[in-house]
Amino acid sequence: RKKPSVPPEKPVAKKQKLSGESSRPGAGGSSKAANTKTEDGMFQIGRMRYVSVRDFKGKCLVDIREYWTNQDGEMKPGKKGISLNPEQWTQLKDQMSEIDDAIKRI
């Protein structure tokens, strides 16, 4: 079944840095596409959904995750999401055209 189409999203207010994250040189500055990359290297893919590349216990991970806003207005990572290692990320990218074809068939 097809899900109903989602209306375009409202512009998102400037995000606060997540607690525990350090600022990285070069992470800020100009973004290539408006409202898709925040200063801390998070790429917005939907309302409160982001892709980020991070280091966890010495391992590189591509994190696709929903976020929520606490009472202080800070964005926090939610439970809904997945972290892919570089090999899994490559496998996903390699299968993207097949996934697109499957979407078109539904």
mmCIF file of C-alpha atoms in Angstrom:
data_model
loop_
_atom_site.group_PDB
_atom_site.id
_atom_site.type_symbol
_atom_site.label_atom_id
_atom_site.label_comp_id
_atom_site.label_asym_id
_atom_site.label_seq_id
_atom_site.Cartn_x
_atom_site.Cartn_y
_atom_site.Cartn_z
ATOM 1 C CA ARG A 1 0.000 0.000 0.000
ATOM 2 C CA LYS A 2 1.060 3.518 -0.628
ATOM 3 C CA LYS A 3 1.325 5.867 2.298
ATOM 4 C CA PRO A 4 -0.344 9.250 1.883
ATOM 5 C CA SER A 5 2.012 11.903 0.630
ATOM 6 C CA VAL A 6 3.511 14.165 3.261
ATOM 7 C CA PRO A 7 3.176 17.933 2.791
ATOM 8 C CA PRO A 8 6.403 19.948 2.493
ATOM 9 C CA GLU A 9 8.025 20.653 5.800
ATOM 10 C CA LYS A 10 8.238 24.008 7.506
ATOM 11 C CA PRO A 11 11.709 25.519 7.785
ATOM 12 C CA VAL A 12 13.380 24.225 10.896
ATOM 13 C CA ALA A 13 14.702 26.624 13.507
ATOM 14 C CA LYS A 14 18.444 26.639 14.097
ATOM 15 C CA LYS A 15 19.402 23.516 16.028
ATOM 16 C CA GLN A 16 21.225 23.566 19.306
ATOM 17 C CA LYS A 17 24.320 21.421 19.630
ATOM 18 C CA LEU A 18 23.543 18.077 21.228
ATOM 19 C CA SER A 19 24.993 17.704 24.680
ATOM 20 C CA GLY A 20 28.191 15.689 24.758
ATOM 21 C CA GLU A 21 29.229 16.611 21.244
ATOM 22 C CA SER A 22 32.418 18.489 20.658
ATOM 23 C CA SER A 23 32.700 21.096 17.975
ATOM 24 C CA ARG A 24 34.714 19.949 14.996
ATOM 25 C CA PRO A 25 36.806 22.306 12.911
ATOM 26 C CA GLY A 26 35.206 22.876 9.548
ATOM 27 C CA ALA A 27 31.883 21.389 10.609
ATOM 28 C CA GLY A 28 30.174 24.778 10.495
ATOM 29 C CA GLY A 29 30.225 27.375 7.792
ATOM 30 C CA SER A 30 28.337 27.282 4.568
ATOM 31 C CA SER A 31 26.204 24.294 3.759
ATOM 32 C CA LYS A 32 25.752 23.058 0.209
ATOM 33 C CA ALA A 33 21.969 22.860 0.433
ATOM 34 C CA ALA A 34 19.804 25.073 2.600
ATOM 35 C CA ASN A 35 18.121 23.368 5.567
ATOM 36 C CA THR A 36 19.695 19.972 4.853
ATOM 37 C CA LYS A 37 22.954 20.133 6.810
ATOM 38 C CA THR A 38 23.321 21.568 10.281
ATOM 39 C CA GLU A 39 26.465 23.058 11.753
ATOM 40 C CA ASP A 40 27.346 19.815 13.512
ATOM 41 C CA GLY A 41 27.314 17.610 10.392
ATOM 42 C CA MET A 42 23.779 16.273 10.649
ATOM 43 C CA PHE A 43 21.894 15.942 7.369
ATOM 44 C CA GLN A 44 18.127 16.420 7.647
ATOM 45 C CA ILE A 45 16.078 13.885 5.701
ATOM 46 C CA GLY A 46 12.660 14.595 7.199
ATOM 47 C CA ARG A 47 10.888 16.188 10.102
ATOM 48 C CA MET A 48 13.144 15.471 13.096
ATOM 49 C CA ARG A 49 14.985 12.743 11.110
ATOM 50 C CA TYR A 50 18.692 13.052 10.449
ATOM 51 C CA VAL A 51 21.661 11.175 9.012
ATOM 52 C CA SER A 52 25.005 11.723 10.695
ATOM 53 C CA VAL A 53 28.450 10.173 10.553
ATOM 54 C CA ARG A 54 29.964 9.591 13.957
ATOM 55 C CA ASP A 55 32.665 7.782 15.848
ATOM 56 C CA PHE A 56 31.451 5.289 18.456
ATOM 57 C CA LYS A 57 34.063 3.421 20.485
ATOM 58 C CA GLY A 58 36.597 3.914 17.709
ATOM 59 C CA LYS A 59 34.276 2.715 14.943
ATOM 60 C CA CYS A 60 32.830 4.853 12.165
ATOM 61 C CA LEU A 61 29.032 4.658 11.958
ATOM 62 C CA VAL A 62 26.401 6.178 9.678
ATOM 63 C CA ASP A 63 23.505 6.950 11.996
ATOM 64 C CA ILE A 64 19.969 7.350 10.610
ATOM 65 C CA ARG A 65 17.786 8.428 13.497
ATOM 66 C CA GLU A 66 14.698 10.277 14.718
ATOM 67 C CA TYR A 67 15.250 13.049 17.235
ATOM 68 C CA TRP A 68 12.990 14.606 19.834
ATOM 69 C CA THR A 69 13.031 17.930 21.661
ATOM 70 C CA ASN A 70 13.195 18.028 25.460
ATOM 71 C CA GLN A 71 11.551 20.665 27.677
ATOM 72 C CA ASP A 72 14.616 22.921 27.364
ATOM 73 C CA GLY A 73 14.339 22.880 23.565
ATOM 74 C CA GLU A 74 17.404 20.674 23.068
ATOM 75 C CA MET A 75 17.332 17.999 20.382
ATOM 76 C CA LYS A 76 17.999 14.492 21.686
ATOM 77 C CA PRO A 77 18.459 11.242 19.722
ATOM 78 C CA GLY A 78 15.476 8.929 19.959
ATOM 79 C CA LYS A 79 15.249 5.152 20.124
ATOM 80 C CA LYS A 80 14.022 4.863 16.536
ATOM 81 C CA GLY A 81 16.974 4.593 14.235
ATOM 82 C CA ILE A 82 19.792 2.479 12.908
ATOM 83 C CA SER A 83 23.566 2.715 12.869
ATOM 84 C CA LEU A 84 25.360 1.247 9.858
ATOM 85 C CA ASN A 85 29.053 0.430 9.684
ATOM 86 C CA PRO A 86 30.885 1.472 6.487
ATOM 87 C CA GLU A 87 30.403 -1.976 4.907
ATOM 88 C CA GLN A 88 26.648 -1.919 5.528
ATOM 89 C CA TRP A 89 26.461 1.673 4.256
ATOM 90 C CA THR A 90 28.219 0.617 1.043
ATOM 91 C CA GLN A 91 25.844 -2.341 0.618
ATOM 92 C CA LEU A 92 22.862 -0.024 1.048
ATOM 93 C CA LYS A 93 24.219 2.419 -1.535
ATOM 94 C CA ASP A 94 24.965 -0.438 -3.965
ATOM 95 C CA GLN A 95 21.348 -1.637 -3.726
ATOM 96 C CA MET A 96 19.778 1.804 -4.035
ATOM 97 C CA SER A 97 18.577 1.361 -7.638
ATOM 98 C CA GLU A 98 16.925 -1.971 -6.758
ATOM 99 C CA ILE A 99 15.266 -0.335 -3.753
ATOM 100 C CA ASP A 100 14.039 2.524 -5.976
ATOM 101 C CA ASP A 101 12.615 -0.033 -8.425
ATOM 102 C CA ALA A 102 10.807 -1.833 -5.581
ATOM 103 C CA ILE A 103 9.306 1.481 -4.433
ATOM 104 C CA LYS A 104 8.018 2.176 -7.953
ATOM 105 C CA ARG A 105 6.315 -1.246 -8.058
ATOM 106 C CA ILE A 106 4.253 -0.525 -4.932
#
